[in-house]
Tab-separated table of C-alpha atoms in Angstrom:
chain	number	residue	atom	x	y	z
A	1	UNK	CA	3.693	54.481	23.896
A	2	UNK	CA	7.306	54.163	23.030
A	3	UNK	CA	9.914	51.015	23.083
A	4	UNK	CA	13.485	52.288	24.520
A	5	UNK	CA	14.698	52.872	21.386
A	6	UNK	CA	11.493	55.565	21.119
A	7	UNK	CA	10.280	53.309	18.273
A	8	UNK	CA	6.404	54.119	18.512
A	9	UNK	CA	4.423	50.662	19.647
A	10	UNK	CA	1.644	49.669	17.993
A	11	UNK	CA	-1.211	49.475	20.211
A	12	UNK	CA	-0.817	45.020	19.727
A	13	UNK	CA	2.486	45.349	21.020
A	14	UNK	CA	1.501	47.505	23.763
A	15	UNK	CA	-1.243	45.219	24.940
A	16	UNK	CA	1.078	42.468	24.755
A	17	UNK	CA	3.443	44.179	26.735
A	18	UNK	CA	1.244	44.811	29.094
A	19	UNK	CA	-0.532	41.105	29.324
A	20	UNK	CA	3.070	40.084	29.850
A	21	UNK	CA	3.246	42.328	33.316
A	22	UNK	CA	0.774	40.359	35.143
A	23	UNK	CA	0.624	36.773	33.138
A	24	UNK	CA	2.616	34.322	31.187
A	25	UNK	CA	3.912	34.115	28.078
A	26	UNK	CA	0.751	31.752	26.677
A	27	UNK	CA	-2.170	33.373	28.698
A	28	UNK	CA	-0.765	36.918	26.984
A	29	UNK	CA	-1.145	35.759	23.441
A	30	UNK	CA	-4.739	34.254	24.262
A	31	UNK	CA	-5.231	38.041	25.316
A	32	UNK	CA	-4.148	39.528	22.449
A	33	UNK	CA	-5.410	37.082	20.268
A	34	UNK	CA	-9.102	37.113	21.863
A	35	UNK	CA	-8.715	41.453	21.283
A	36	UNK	CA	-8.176	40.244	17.822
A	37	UNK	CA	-11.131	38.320	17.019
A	38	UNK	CA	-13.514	40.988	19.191
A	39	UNK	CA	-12.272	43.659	17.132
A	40	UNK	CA	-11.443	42.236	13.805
A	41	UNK	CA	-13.671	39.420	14.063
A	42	UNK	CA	-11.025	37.264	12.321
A	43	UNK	CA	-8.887	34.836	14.743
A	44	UNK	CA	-4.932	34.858	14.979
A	45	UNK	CA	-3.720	31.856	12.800
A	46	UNK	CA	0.022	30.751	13.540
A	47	UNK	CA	2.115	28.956	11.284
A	48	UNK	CA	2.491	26.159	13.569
A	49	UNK	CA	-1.612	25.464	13.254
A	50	UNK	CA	-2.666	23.207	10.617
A	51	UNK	CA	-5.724	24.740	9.524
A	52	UNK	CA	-6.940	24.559	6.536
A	53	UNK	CA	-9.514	26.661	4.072
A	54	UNK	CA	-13.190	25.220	3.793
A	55	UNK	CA	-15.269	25.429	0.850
A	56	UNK	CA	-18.839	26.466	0.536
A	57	UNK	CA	-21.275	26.746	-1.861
A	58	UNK	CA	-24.363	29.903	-1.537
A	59	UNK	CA	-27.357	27.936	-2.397
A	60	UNK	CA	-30.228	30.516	-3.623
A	61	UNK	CA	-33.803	29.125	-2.772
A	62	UNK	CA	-35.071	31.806	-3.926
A	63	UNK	CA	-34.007	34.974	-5.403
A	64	UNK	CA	-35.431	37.973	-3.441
A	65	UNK	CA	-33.235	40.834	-5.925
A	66	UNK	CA	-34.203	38.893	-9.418
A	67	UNK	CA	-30.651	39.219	-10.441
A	68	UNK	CA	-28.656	35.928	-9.203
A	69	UNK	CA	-31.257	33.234	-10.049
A	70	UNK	CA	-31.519	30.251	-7.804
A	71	UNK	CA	-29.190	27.632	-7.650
A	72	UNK	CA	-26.064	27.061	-6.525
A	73	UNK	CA	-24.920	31.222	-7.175
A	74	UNK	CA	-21.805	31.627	-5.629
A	75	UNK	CA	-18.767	29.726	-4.575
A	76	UNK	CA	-16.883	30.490	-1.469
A	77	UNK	CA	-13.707	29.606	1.104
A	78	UNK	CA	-13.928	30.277	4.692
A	79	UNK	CA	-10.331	30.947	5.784
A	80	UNK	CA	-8.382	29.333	8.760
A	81	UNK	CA	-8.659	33.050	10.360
A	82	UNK	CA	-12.126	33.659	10.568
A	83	UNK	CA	-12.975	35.388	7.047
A	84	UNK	CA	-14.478	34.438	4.223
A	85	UNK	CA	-13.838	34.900	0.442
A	86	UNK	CA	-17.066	34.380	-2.453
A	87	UNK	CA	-16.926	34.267	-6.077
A	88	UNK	CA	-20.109	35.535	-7.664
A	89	UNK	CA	-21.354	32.903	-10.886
A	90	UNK	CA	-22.989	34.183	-13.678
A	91	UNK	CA	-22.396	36.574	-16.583
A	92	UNK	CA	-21.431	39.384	-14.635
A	93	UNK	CA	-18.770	37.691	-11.948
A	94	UNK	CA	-17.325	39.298	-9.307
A	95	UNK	CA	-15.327	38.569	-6.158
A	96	UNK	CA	-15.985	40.059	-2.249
A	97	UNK	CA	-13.845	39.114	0.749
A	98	UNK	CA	-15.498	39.709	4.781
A	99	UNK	CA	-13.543	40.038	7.594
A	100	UNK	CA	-16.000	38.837	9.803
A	101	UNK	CA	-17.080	35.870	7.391
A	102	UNK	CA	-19.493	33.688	7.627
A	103	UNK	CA	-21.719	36.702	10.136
A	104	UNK	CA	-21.740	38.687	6.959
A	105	UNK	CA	-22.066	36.231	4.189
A	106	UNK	CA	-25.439	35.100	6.038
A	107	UNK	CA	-26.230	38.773	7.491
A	108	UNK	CA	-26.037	40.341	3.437
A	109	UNK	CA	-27.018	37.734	1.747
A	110	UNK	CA	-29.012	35.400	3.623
A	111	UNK	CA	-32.027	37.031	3.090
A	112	UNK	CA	-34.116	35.563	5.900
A	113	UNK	CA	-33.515	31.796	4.668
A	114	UNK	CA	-34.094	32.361	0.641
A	115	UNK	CA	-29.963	31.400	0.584
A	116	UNK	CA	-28.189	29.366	2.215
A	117	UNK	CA	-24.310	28.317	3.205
A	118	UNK	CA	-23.278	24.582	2.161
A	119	UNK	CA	-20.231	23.911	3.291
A	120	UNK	CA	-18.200	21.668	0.855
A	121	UNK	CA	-15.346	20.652	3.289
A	122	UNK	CA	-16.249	19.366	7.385
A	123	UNK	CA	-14.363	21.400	10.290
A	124	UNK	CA	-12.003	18.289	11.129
A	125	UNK	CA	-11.679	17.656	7.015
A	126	UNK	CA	-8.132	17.727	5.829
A	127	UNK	CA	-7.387	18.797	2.588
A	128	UNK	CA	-6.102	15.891	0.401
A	129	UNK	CA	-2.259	15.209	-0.193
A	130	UNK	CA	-1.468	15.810	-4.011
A	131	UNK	CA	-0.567	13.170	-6.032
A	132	UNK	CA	2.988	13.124	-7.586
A	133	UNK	CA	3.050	14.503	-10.845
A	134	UNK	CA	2.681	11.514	-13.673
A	135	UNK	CA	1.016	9.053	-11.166
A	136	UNK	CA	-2.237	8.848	-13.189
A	137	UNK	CA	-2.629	8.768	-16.610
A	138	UNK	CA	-3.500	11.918	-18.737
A	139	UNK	CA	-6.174	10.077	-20.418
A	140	UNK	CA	-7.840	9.097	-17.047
A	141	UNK	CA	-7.714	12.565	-15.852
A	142	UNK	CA	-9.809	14.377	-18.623
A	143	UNK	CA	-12.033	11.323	-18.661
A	144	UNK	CA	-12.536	12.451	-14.742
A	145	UNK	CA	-13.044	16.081	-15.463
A	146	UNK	CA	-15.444	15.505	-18.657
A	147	UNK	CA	-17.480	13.299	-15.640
A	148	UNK	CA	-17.433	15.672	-13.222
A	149	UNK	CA	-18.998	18.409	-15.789
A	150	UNK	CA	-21.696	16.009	-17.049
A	151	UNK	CA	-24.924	17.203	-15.828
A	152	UNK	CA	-26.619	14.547	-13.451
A	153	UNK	CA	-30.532	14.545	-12.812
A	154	UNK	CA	-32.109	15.874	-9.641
A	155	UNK	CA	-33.249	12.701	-7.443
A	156	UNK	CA	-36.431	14.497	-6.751
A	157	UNK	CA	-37.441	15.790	-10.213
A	158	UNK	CA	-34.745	14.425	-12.350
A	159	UNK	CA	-33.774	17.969	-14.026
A	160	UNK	CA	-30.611	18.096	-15.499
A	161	UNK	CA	-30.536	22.234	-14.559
A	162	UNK	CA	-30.741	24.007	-11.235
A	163	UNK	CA	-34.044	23.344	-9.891
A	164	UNK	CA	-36.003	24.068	-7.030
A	165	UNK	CA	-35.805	21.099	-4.843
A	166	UNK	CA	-35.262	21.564	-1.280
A	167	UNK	CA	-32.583	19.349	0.672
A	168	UNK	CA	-31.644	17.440	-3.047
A	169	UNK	CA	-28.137	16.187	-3.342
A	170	UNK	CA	-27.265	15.093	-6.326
A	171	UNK	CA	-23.604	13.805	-4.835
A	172	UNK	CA	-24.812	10.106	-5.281
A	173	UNK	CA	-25.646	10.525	-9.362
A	174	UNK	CA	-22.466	12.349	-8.975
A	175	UNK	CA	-20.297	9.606	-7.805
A	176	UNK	CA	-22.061	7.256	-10.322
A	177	UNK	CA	-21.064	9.285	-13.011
A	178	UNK	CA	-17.363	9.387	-11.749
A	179	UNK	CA	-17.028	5.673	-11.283
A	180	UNK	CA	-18.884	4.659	-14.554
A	181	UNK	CA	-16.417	6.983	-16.322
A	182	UNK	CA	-13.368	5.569	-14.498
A	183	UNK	CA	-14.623	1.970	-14.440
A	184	UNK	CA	-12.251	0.921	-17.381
A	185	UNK	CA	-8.935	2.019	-15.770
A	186	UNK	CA	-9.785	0.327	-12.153
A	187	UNK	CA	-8.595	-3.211	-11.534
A	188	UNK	CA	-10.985	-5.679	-9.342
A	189	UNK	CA	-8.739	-4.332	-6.592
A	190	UNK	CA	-9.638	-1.068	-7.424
A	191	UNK	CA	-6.426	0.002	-7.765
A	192	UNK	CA	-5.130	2.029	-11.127
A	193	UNK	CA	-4.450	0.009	-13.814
């Protein structure tokens, strides 16, 4: 198909074109952006939508390949649009991105239930607003990220490494850690000091 200038149309124009023939304007992009997702499996994000990335984890039960481990063994971001992004840990890191996300992160590498997706961030979660630059200390900053490297123990079996536990969260010990280590620069208020 051709535009009167005989620019050649891609075939999303052309079934826009066409949607616009026997609907409106909003029922036509629905069209074309329902085509999208069936083919692509990825969804039409506009710049007008605030969507933001969420954050997973791939938590290995067990390791079926004997390569990965168990544990938390990859890191990953669902985008706004459907796909998905994971960053392999370990010695030999890599990086894969899935147009049809989370399908295919728990189709390859689900492995019947042995790993599982544990999503970091909640659908209605909105990502913080940054702080200005300079509005907390240096020193309270690396006392935060030493605290949120420090190993904390399982609840179940109080390891300090990847264990075996199912359904453990160790965000509580987590949080413990955090405000023990930031304790000193809080006011009764709990404001900054």
């Amino acid at each position: 198909m051709t535009t009167p200038t005989d620019q050649p149309m891609s075939a999303v124009a052309a079934l826009l074109a066409l949607a616009r023939r026997h609907t409106d304007e909003e029922a036509a992009q629905a069209l074309v952006a329902e085509a999208a997702r069936e083919l692509t499996g990825r969804t039409v994000v506009g710049p007008e939508q605030q969507l933001a990335p969420r954050r997973f984890t791939l938590r290995r039960h067990h390791d079926v390949s004997g390569v990965s481990g168990a544990g938390a063994v990859a890191d990953g971001v669902l985008w706004p649009d459907g796909t998905a992004s994971v960053r392999w840990r370990g010695a030999h890191p890599s990086a894969v991105f899935w147009d049809r996300g989370r399908v295919s992160v728990e189709f390859i590498h689900g492995h019947q239930g042995a790993t599982e997706i544990v999503m970091l961030d909640q659908d209605d979660e909105q990502p913080a607003e940054a702080a200005e630059p300079g509005t907390v200390p240096l020193h309270v900053r690396r006392v935060l990220d030493h605290a949120l490297r420090r190993p904390v123990p399982c609840p179940k079996c109080s390891r300090l490494t990847a264990c075996r536990c199912a359904g453990a969260d160790r965000t509580e010990a987590r949080l413990d850690v955090v405000l023990a280590a930031l304790a000193p620069w809080l006011t009764a208020e709990g404001e900054a000091a």
